[in-house]
């Protein structure tokens, strides 16, 4: 039986936000520039609205300018692209984030491709994805960036460790694999169709669940002592009514096997906005040459 430690993403994210706020103060003192983050929300999706509100609150708390554009669900793709074009040209806007998902009549890829890569604080533009893949400086997707921060805080050097990423999305799985390669890990990207997935997972010193299936990764799939990062946020029914949040890893089964694990909620989730703030400051620094 292994003693499993919880990786407190909430506490780490709070510390990161404080460091970003301090850096923003120093940046403004040196340049006279206040980093500005523009967030665009199209439609009335309740979860997106809450997320955008939290982003705005934390942006202001970090000493940055929060610019929100809330558009009706009937907004056309042409209107949205025109807004992004205007934000690209706006000197006081250093980061642009279009909240996903978008209404079905809007092509999300076309929208993301219109954002200036220098202001793409979500790190989704193909230019940033390509730069990350070939080892150049890039704005990196926030959730993968947060995962690597938590891993390095827990383990120190990741060099030589075997990492298995379960999930191949452009938002998490693929960029996370690239970041782990940068840290000199040996990386396997697995997914729901991987042959003998449990055995692949059992090789991992670092196991990442990012497949979007509730508790798909079982305790028996985990190498004793491995560090487990659970990116999944899935809402499932509770016996007797109501719902609860679970990750992609069967958390209770992982207890006593994993050396350390992120809980859901309170693990990776809080890191996403904190890393968004850091990306916005990074983008502002690069745009003003500081």
mmCIF file of C-alpha atoms in Angstrom:
data_model
loop_
_atom_site.group_PDB
_atom_site.id
_atom_site.type_symbol
_atom_site.label_atom_id
_atom_site.label_comp_id
_atom_site.label_asym_id
_atom_site.label_seq_id
_atom_site.Cartn_x
_atom_site.Cartn_y
_atom_site.Cartn_z
ATOM 1 C CA UNK A 1 0.000 0.000 0.000
ATOM 2 C CA UNK A 2 1.350 3.397 -1.064
ATOM 3 C CA UNK A 3 0.583 6.606 0.805
ATOM 4 C CA UNK A 4 -1.164 8.768 -1.793
ATOM 5 C CA UNK A 5 -0.605 12.533 -1.526
ATOM 6 C CA UNK A 6 -3.077 15.036 -2.936
ATOM 7 C CA UNK A 7 -1.710 17.630 -5.356
ATOM 8 C CA UNK A 8 -3.422 20.865 -4.331
ATOM 9 C CA UNK A 9 -3.934 22.743 -7.584
ATOM 10 C CA UNK A 10 -6.104 25.332 -5.865
ATOM 11 C CA UNK A 11 -3.298 26.410 -3.513
ATOM 12 C CA UNK A 12 -0.667 26.356 -6.278
ATOM 13 C CA UNK A 13 -2.906 28.445 -8.551
ATOM 14 C CA UNK A 14 -3.427 31.011 -5.788
ATOM 15 C CA UNK A 15 0.329 31.370 -5.418
ATOM 16 C CA UNK A 16 0.780 31.677 -9.172
ATOM 17 C CA UNK A 17 -1.856 34.410 -9.407
ATOM 18 C CA UNK A 18 -0.070 36.353 -6.657
ATOM 19 C CA UNK A 19 3.251 36.040 -8.508
ATOM 20 C CA UNK A 20 1.639 37.209 -11.741
ATOM 21 C CA UNK A 21 0.080 40.198 -9.938
ATOM 22 C CA UNK A 22 3.488 41.151 -8.558
ATOM 23 C CA UNK A 23 5.046 40.828 -12.013
ATOM 24 C CA UNK A 24 2.248 42.925 -13.545
ATOM 25 C CA UNK A 25 3.003 45.705 -11.043
ATOM 26 C CA UNK A 26 6.700 45.614 -11.954
ATOM 27 C CA UNK A 27 5.910 45.483 -15.682
ATOM 28 C CA UNK A 28 3.623 48.507 -15.457
ATOM 29 C CA UNK A 29 6.216 50.434 -13.444
ATOM 30 C CA UNK A 30 8.865 49.727 -16.081
ATOM 31 C CA UNK A 31 6.786 50.277 -19.225
ATOM 32 C CA UNK A 32 3.676 52.236 -18.261
ATOM 33 C CA UNK A 33 1.628 49.463 -19.922
ATOM 34 C CA UNK A 34 -1.278 47.601 -18.279
ATOM 35 C CA UNK A 35 -1.732 44.133 -19.828
ATOM 36 C CA UNK A 36 -5.204 43.851 -21.344
ATOM 37 C CA UNK A 37 -7.198 40.639 -21.818
ATOM 38 C CA UNK A 38 -10.233 40.670 -24.129
ATOM 39 C CA UNK A 39 -12.694 37.817 -23.638
ATOM 40 C CA UNK A 40 -15.447 37.223 -26.183
ATOM 41 C CA UNK A 41 -18.567 35.261 -25.195
ATOM 42 C CA UNK A 42 -21.158 34.398 -27.836
ATOM 43 C CA UNK A 43 -24.531 33.168 -26.578
ATOM 44 C CA UNK A 44 -25.887 32.321 -23.145
ATOM 45 C CA UNK A 45 -24.250 29.010 -22.215
ATOM 46 C CA UNK A 46 -24.474 29.033 -18.374
ATOM 47 C CA UNK A 47 -21.151 27.250 -17.742
ATOM 48 C CA UNK A 48 -19.338 29.554 -20.166
ATOM 49 C CA UNK A 49 -20.912 32.621 -18.551
ATOM 50 C CA UNK A 50 -19.665 31.565 -15.094
ATOM 51 C CA UNK A 51 -16.205 30.830 -16.484
ATOM 52 C CA UNK A 52 -15.988 34.209 -18.230
ATOM 53 C CA UNK A 53 -17.109 35.976 -15.052
ATOM 54 C CA UNK A 54 -14.379 34.223 -13.047
ATOM 55 C CA UNK A 55 -11.774 35.121 -15.671
ATOM 56 C CA UNK A 56 -12.778 38.752 -15.548
ATOM 57 C CA UNK A 57 -12.653 38.871 -11.748
ATOM 58 C CA UNK A 58 -9.213 37.241 -11.545
ATOM 59 C CA UNK A 59 -7.849 39.395 -14.382
ATOM 60 C CA UNK A 60 -8.736 42.569 -12.492
ATOM 61 C CA UNK A 61 -7.373 41.152 -9.212
ATOM 62 C CA UNK A 62 -4.037 40.569 -10.981
ATOM 63 C CA UNK A 63 -3.867 44.249 -11.946
ATOM 64 C CA UNK A 64 -4.745 43.724 -15.607
ATOM 65 C CA UNK A 65 -7.455 45.290 -17.748
ATOM 66 C CA UNK A 66 -10.436 43.029 -18.415
ATOM 67 C CA UNK A 67 -12.329 43.751 -21.638
ATOM 68 C CA UNK A 68 -15.485 41.679 -22.105
ATOM 69 C CA UNK A 69 -17.562 41.394 -25.277
ATOM 70 C CA UNK A 70 -20.821 39.530 -24.692
ATOM 71 C CA UNK A 71 -22.587 38.871 -27.981
ATOM 72 C CA UNK A 72 -26.003 37.323 -28.665
ATOM 73 C CA UNK A 73 -26.256 33.759 -29.957
ATOM 74 C CA UNK A 74 -27.565 35.192 -33.254
ATOM 75 C CA UNK A 75 -24.206 36.879 -33.957
ATOM 76 C CA UNK A 76 -22.994 35.911 -37.429
ATOM 77 C CA UNK A 77 -19.578 34.492 -38.124
ATOM 78 C CA UNK A 78 -18.728 37.581 -40.181
ATOM 79 C CA UNK A 79 -19.633 39.856 -37.244
ATOM 80 C CA UNK A 80 -17.485 37.806 -34.857
ATOM 81 C CA UNK A 81 -14.518 37.804 -37.235
ATOM 82 C CA UNK A 82 -14.846 41.576 -37.633
ATOM 83 C CA UNK A 83 -14.703 41.998 -33.845
ATOM 84 C CA UNK A 84 -11.589 39.836 -33.614
ATOM 85 C CA UNK A 85 -9.982 41.876 -36.386
ATOM 86 C CA UNK A 86 -10.657 45.044 -34.398
ATOM 87 C CA UNK A 87 -9.200 43.501 -31.232
ATOM 88 C CA UNK A 88 -6.122 42.378 -33.160
ATOM 89 C CA UNK A 89 -5.516 46.018 -34.060
ATOM 90 C CA UNK A 90 -6.237 47.401 -30.592
ATOM 91 C CA UNK A 91 -2.986 48.489 -28.943
ATOM 92 C CA UNK A 92 -4.311 48.118 -25.383
ATOM 93 C CA UNK A 93 -5.434 44.513 -25.966
ATOM 94 C CA UNK A 94 -2.537 42.101 -25.473
ATOM 95 C CA UNK A 95 -4.512 38.866 -25.210
ATOM 96 C CA UNK A 96 -7.662 37.639 -26.962
ATOM 97 C CA UNK A 97 -9.746 34.669 -25.836
ATOM 98 C CA UNK A 98 -12.892 33.475 -27.572
ATOM 99 C CA UNK A 99 -14.877 31.318 -25.157
ATOM 100 C CA UNK A 100 -15.728 27.876 -26.524
ATOM 101 C CA UNK A 101 -18.057 26.266 -27.426
ATOM 102 C CA UNK A 102 -19.473 28.637 -30.026
ATOM 103 C CA UNK A 103 -22.990 28.402 -31.491
ATOM 104 C CA UNK A 104 -23.276 25.718 -34.163
ATOM 105 C CA UNK A 105 -23.494 28.133 -37.102
ATOM 106 C CA UNK A 106 -20.004 29.519 -36.369
ATOM 107 C CA UNK A 107 -16.850 27.687 -37.491
ATOM 108 C CA UNK A 108 -14.647 27.648 -34.394
ATOM 109 C CA UNK A 109 -11.481 26.856 -36.365
ATOM 110 C CA UNK A 110 -12.022 29.850 -38.628
ATOM 111 C CA UNK A 111 -12.472 32.045 -35.568
ATOM 112 C CA UNK A 112 -9.340 30.770 -33.810
ATOM 113 C CA UNK A 113 -7.333 31.164 -37.010
ATOM 114 C CA UNK A 114 -8.302 34.852 -37.170
ATOM 115 C CA UNK A 115 -6.767 35.704 -33.775
ATOM 116 C CA UNK A 116 -3.317 37.296 -34.008
ATOM 117 C CA UNK A 117 -0.936 34.501 -32.840
ATOM 118 C CA UNK A 118 0.883 37.064 -30.668
ATOM 119 C CA UNK A 119 -2.392 37.651 -28.775
ATOM 120 C CA UNK A 120 -3.557 34.022 -28.764
ATOM 121 C CA UNK A 121 -3.396 33.503 -24.990
ATOM 122 C CA UNK A 122 -5.318 30.213 -25.274
ATOM 123 C CA UNK A 123 -2.470 28.853 -27.417
ATOM 124 C CA UNK A 124 -4.842 27.277 -29.947
ATOM 125 C CA UNK A 125 -3.654 29.013 -33.142
ATOM 126 C CA UNK A 126 -1.836 26.704 -35.571
ATOM 127 C CA UNK A 127 1.185 29.026 -35.486
ATOM 128 C CA UNK A 128 1.550 28.575 -31.730
ATOM 129 C CA UNK A 129 0.876 24.834 -32.005
ATOM 130 C CA UNK A 130 3.555 24.563 -34.684
ATOM 131 C CA UNK A 131 6.075 26.614 -32.724
ATOM 132 C CA UNK A 132 5.513 24.428 -29.670
ATOM 133 C CA UNK A 133 5.968 21.285 -31.773
ATOM 134 C CA UNK A 134 9.361 22.375 -33.130
ATOM 135 C CA UNK A 135 10.656 23.728 -29.834
ATOM 136 C CA UNK A 136 10.294 27.478 -30.377
ATOM 137 C CA UNK A 137 8.817 29.983 -27.940
ATOM 138 C CA UNK A 138 5.044 29.896 -28.157
ATOM 139 C CA UNK A 139 1.935 30.788 -26.229
ATOM 140 C CA UNK A 140 0.996 27.417 -24.765
ATOM 141 C CA UNK A 141 -2.535 26.131 -23.979
ATOM 142 C CA UNK A 142 -3.296 26.929 -20.352
ATOM 143 C CA UNK A 143 -4.402 23.544 -19.013
ATOM 144 C CA UNK A 144 -1.332 21.614 -20.262
ATOM 145 C CA UNK A 145 0.917 24.393 -18.971
ATOM 146 C CA UNK A 146 -0.713 24.088 -15.560
ATOM 147 C CA UNK A 147 -0.291 20.309 -15.559
ATOM 148 C CA UNK A 148 3.458 20.592 -16.146
ATOM 149 C CA UNK A 149 3.777 23.220 -13.410
ATOM 150 C CA UNK A 150 2.078 20.880 -10.928
ATOM 151 C CA UNK A 151 4.285 17.967 -11.999
ATOM 152 C CA UNK A 152 7.508 19.944 -11.621
ATOM 153 C CA UNK A 153 6.392 21.265 -8.246
ATOM 154 C CA UNK A 154 5.730 17.710 -7.099
ATOM 155 C CA UNK A 155 8.631 15.853 -8.732
ATOM 156 C CA UNK A 156 11.312 18.427 -9.504
ATOM 157 C CA UNK A 157 13.095 17.318 -12.658
ATOM 158 C CA UNK A 158 10.949 15.216 -15.013
ATOM 159 C CA UNK A 159 13.940 14.130 -17.091
ATOM 160 C CA UNK A 160 13.937 10.455 -18.001
ATOM 161 C CA UNK A 161 10.499 9.685 -16.584
ATOM 162 C CA UNK A 162 7.981 7.734 -18.633
ATOM 163 C CA UNK A 163 4.788 9.699 -19.202
ATOM 164 C CA UNK A 164 1.538 8.374 -20.649
ATOM 165 C CA UNK A 165 -1.064 10.909 -21.793
ATOM 166 C CA UNK A 166 -4.495 9.331 -22.256
ATOM 167 C CA UNK A 167 -6.234 11.679 -24.678
ATOM 168 C CA UNK A 168 -5.167 13.249 -27.973
ATOM 169 C CA UNK A 169 -7.107 16.511 -28.156
ATOM 170 C CA UNK A 170 -5.588 19.652 -29.626
ATOM 171 C CA UNK A 171 -6.483 21.491 -26.408
ATOM 172 C CA UNK A 172 -4.832 19.178 -23.863
ATOM 173 C CA UNK A 173 -3.387 15.852 -25.032
ATOM 174 C CA UNK A 174 -1.193 16.911 -27.932
ATOM 175 C CA UNK A 175 0.272 20.106 -26.432
ATOM 176 C CA UNK A 176 0.830 18.362 -23.099
ATOM 177 C CA UNK A 177 2.817 15.646 -24.874
ATOM 178 C CA UNK A 178 4.983 18.329 -26.492
ATOM 179 C CA UNK A 179 5.597 20.045 -23.155
ATOM 180 C CA UNK A 180 6.573 16.752 -21.530
ATOM 181 C CA UNK A 181 8.995 16.051 -24.376
ATOM 182 C CA UNK A 182 10.573 19.444 -23.653
ATOM 183 C CA UNK A 183 11.106 18.234 -20.089
ATOM 184 C CA UNK A 184 12.962 15.161 -21.456
ATOM 185 C CA UNK A 185 10.221 12.673 -20.608
ATOM 186 C CA UNK A 186 9.628 9.572 -22.704
ATOM 187 C CA UNK A 187 6.067 10.194 -23.870
ATOM 188 C CA UNK A 188 3.283 7.918 -25.086
ATOM 189 C CA UNK A 189 0.028 9.442 -26.310
ATOM 190 C CA UNK A 190 -2.718 6.864 -25.810
ATOM 191 C CA UNK A 191 -6.480 7.004 -26.298
ATOM 192 C CA UNK A 192 -9.668 4.956 -26.137
ATOM 193 C CA UNK A 193 -8.594 2.791 -29.084
ATOM 194 C CA UNK A 194 -5.100 2.006 -27.822
ATOM 195 C CA UNK A 195 -4.526 -1.736 -27.663
ATOM 196 C CA UNK A 196 -4.189 -3.023 -24.095
ATOM 197 C CA UNK A 197 -4.589 0.466 -22.683
ATOM 198 C CA UNK A 198 -4.357 -0.729 -19.047
ATOM 199 C CA UNK A 199 -0.915 -2.220 -19.677
ATOM 200 C CA UNK A 200 0.267 0.958 -21.431
ATOM 201 C CA UNK A 201 -0.891 3.021 -18.455
ATOM 202 C CA UNK A 202 0.871 0.729 -15.980
ATOM 203 C CA UNK A 203 4.238 1.691 -17.539
ATOM 204 C CA UNK A 204 3.795 5.339 -16.594
ATOM 205 C CA UNK A 205 5.741 7.177 -13.925
ATOM 206 C CA UNK A 206 3.468 10.081 -14.871
ATOM 207 C CA UNK A 207 -0.086 9.234 -15.910
ATOM 208 C CA UNK A 208 -2.343 11.941 -17.369
ATOM 209 C CA UNK A 209 -6.078 11.384 -17.756
ATOM 210 C CA UNK A 210 -7.421 13.734 -20.432
ATOM 211 C CA UNK A 211 -9.904 11.623 -22.363
ATOM 212 C CA UNK A 212 -13.219 13.050 -21.139
ATOM 213 C CA UNK A 213 -14.751 9.794 -19.908
ATOM 214 C CA UNK A 214 -15.861 9.540 -16.272
ATOM 215 C CA UNK A 215 -13.533 7.312 -14.216
ATOM 216 C CA UNK A 216 -12.329 5.474 -17.306
ATOM 217 C CA UNK A 217 -8.821 4.973 -15.850
ATOM 218 C CA UNK A 218 -9.087 2.363 -13.107
ATOM 219 C CA UNK A 219 -6.910 1.978 -10.048
ATOM 220 C CA UNK A 220 -5.478 -1.286 -11.381
ATOM 221 C CA UNK A 221 -4.143 0.615 -14.406
ATOM 222 C CA UNK A 222 -1.834 2.734 -12.241
ATOM 223 C CA UNK A 223 1.794 1.869 -11.537
ATOM 224 C CA UNK A 224 2.395 1.855 -7.766
ATOM 225 C CA UNK A 225 3.873 5.208 -6.761
ATOM 226 C CA UNK A 226 3.049 6.934 -10.058
ATOM 227 C CA UNK A 227 2.062 10.608 -10.169
ATOM 228 C CA UNK A 228 -1.443 10.970 -11.638
ATOM 229 C CA UNK A 229 -2.784 14.192 -13.159
ATOM 230 C CA UNK A 230 -6.539 14.044 -13.762
ATOM 231 C CA UNK A 231 -7.653 16.661 -16.292
ATOM 232 C CA UNK A 232 -11.179 15.312 -16.616
ATOM 233 C CA UNK A 233 -14.202 17.208 -15.322
ATOM 234 C CA UNK A 234 -17.310 15.073 -15.773
ATOM 235 C CA UNK A 235 -20.713 15.530 -14.157
ATOM 236 C CA UNK A 236 -22.389 12.229 -13.237
ATOM 237 C CA UNK A 237 -25.602 11.295 -11.458
ATOM 238 C CA UNK A 238 -25.529 10.500 -7.760
ATOM 239 C CA UNK A 239 -27.570 7.627 -6.318
ATOM 240 C CA UNK A 240 -30.775 9.101 -4.985
ATOM 241 C CA UNK A 241 -30.646 12.191 -7.173
ATOM 242 C CA UNK A 242 -28.422 15.126 -7.911
ATOM 243 C CA UNK A 243 -25.034 15.129 -9.601
ATOM 244 C CA UNK A 244 -21.362 15.243 -8.671
ATOM 245 C CA UNK A 245 -18.092 16.011 -10.438
ATOM 246 C CA UNK A 246 -15.631 13.212 -11.163
ATOM 247 C CA UNK A 247 -12.459 13.027 -13.188
ATOM 248 C CA UNK A 248 -11.226 10.613 -15.828
ATOM 249 C CA UNK A 249 -9.507 8.557 -13.100
ATOM 250 C CA UNK A 250 -11.358 6.388 -10.575
ATOM 251 C CA UNK A 251 -10.129 8.463 -7.635
ATOM 252 C CA UNK A 252 -11.108 6.110 -4.800
ATOM 253 C CA UNK A 253 -9.420 3.175 -6.540
ATOM 254 C CA UNK A 254 -6.243 5.224 -7.066
ATOM 255 C CA UNK A 255 -5.885 5.810 -3.324
ATOM 256 C CA UNK A 256 -3.128 3.616 -1.941
ATOM 257 C CA UNK A 257 -1.661 2.986 -5.420
ATOM 258 C CA UNK A 258 -0.722 6.382 -6.859
ATOM 259 C CA UNK A 259 2.081 8.245 -5.154
ATOM 260 C CA UNK A 260 0.276 11.512 -5.774
ATOM 261 C CA UNK A 261 -2.919 12.548 -7.565
ATOM 262 C CA UNK A 262 -4.873 15.692 -8.396
ATOM 263 C CA UNK A 263 -8.418 15.705 -7.009
ATOM 264 C CA UNK A 264 -11.491 16.676 -9.017
ATOM 265 C CA UNK A 265 -12.484 19.383 -8.335
ATOM 266 C CA UNK A 266 -9.556 21.355 -6.888
ATOM 267 C CA UNK A 267 -6.704 19.922 -8.913
ATOM 268 C CA UNK A 268 -6.003 20.969 -12.496
ATOM 269 C CA UNK A 269 -9.077 23.185 -12.889
ATOM 270 C CA UNK A 270 -7.888 26.227 -10.883
ATOM 271 C CA UNK A 271 -4.603 26.214 -12.801
ATOM 272 C CA UNK A 272 -6.256 27.060 -16.122
ATOM 273 C CA UNK A 273 -7.210 30.671 -15.343
ATOM 274 C CA UNK A 274 -3.964 31.257 -13.423
ATOM 275 C CA UNK A 275 -1.983 30.162 -16.492
ATOM 276 C CA UNK A 276 -4.202 32.336 -18.697
ATOM 277 C CA UNK A 277 -3.136 35.340 -16.625
ATOM 278 C CA UNK A 278 0.505 34.342 -16.990
ATOM 279 C CA UNK A 279 0.076 33.942 -20.760
ATOM 280 C CA UNK A 280 -1.482 37.412 -20.970
ATOM 281 C CA UNK A 281 1.488 38.943 -19.171
ATOM 282 C CA UNK A 282 3.886 36.981 -21.399
ATOM 283 C CA UNK A 283 2.070 38.240 -24.514
ATOM 284 C CA UNK A 284 2.186 41.843 -23.258
ATOM 285 C CA UNK A 285 5.913 41.604 -22.529
ATOM 286 C CA UNK A 286 6.638 40.301 -26.022
ATOM 287 C CA UNK A 287 4.468 42.931 -27.704
ATOM 288 C CA UNK A 288 6.236 45.827 -25.995
ATOM 289 C CA UNK A 289 9.673 44.222 -26.158
ATOM 290 C CA UNK A 290 10.066 44.043 -22.367
#
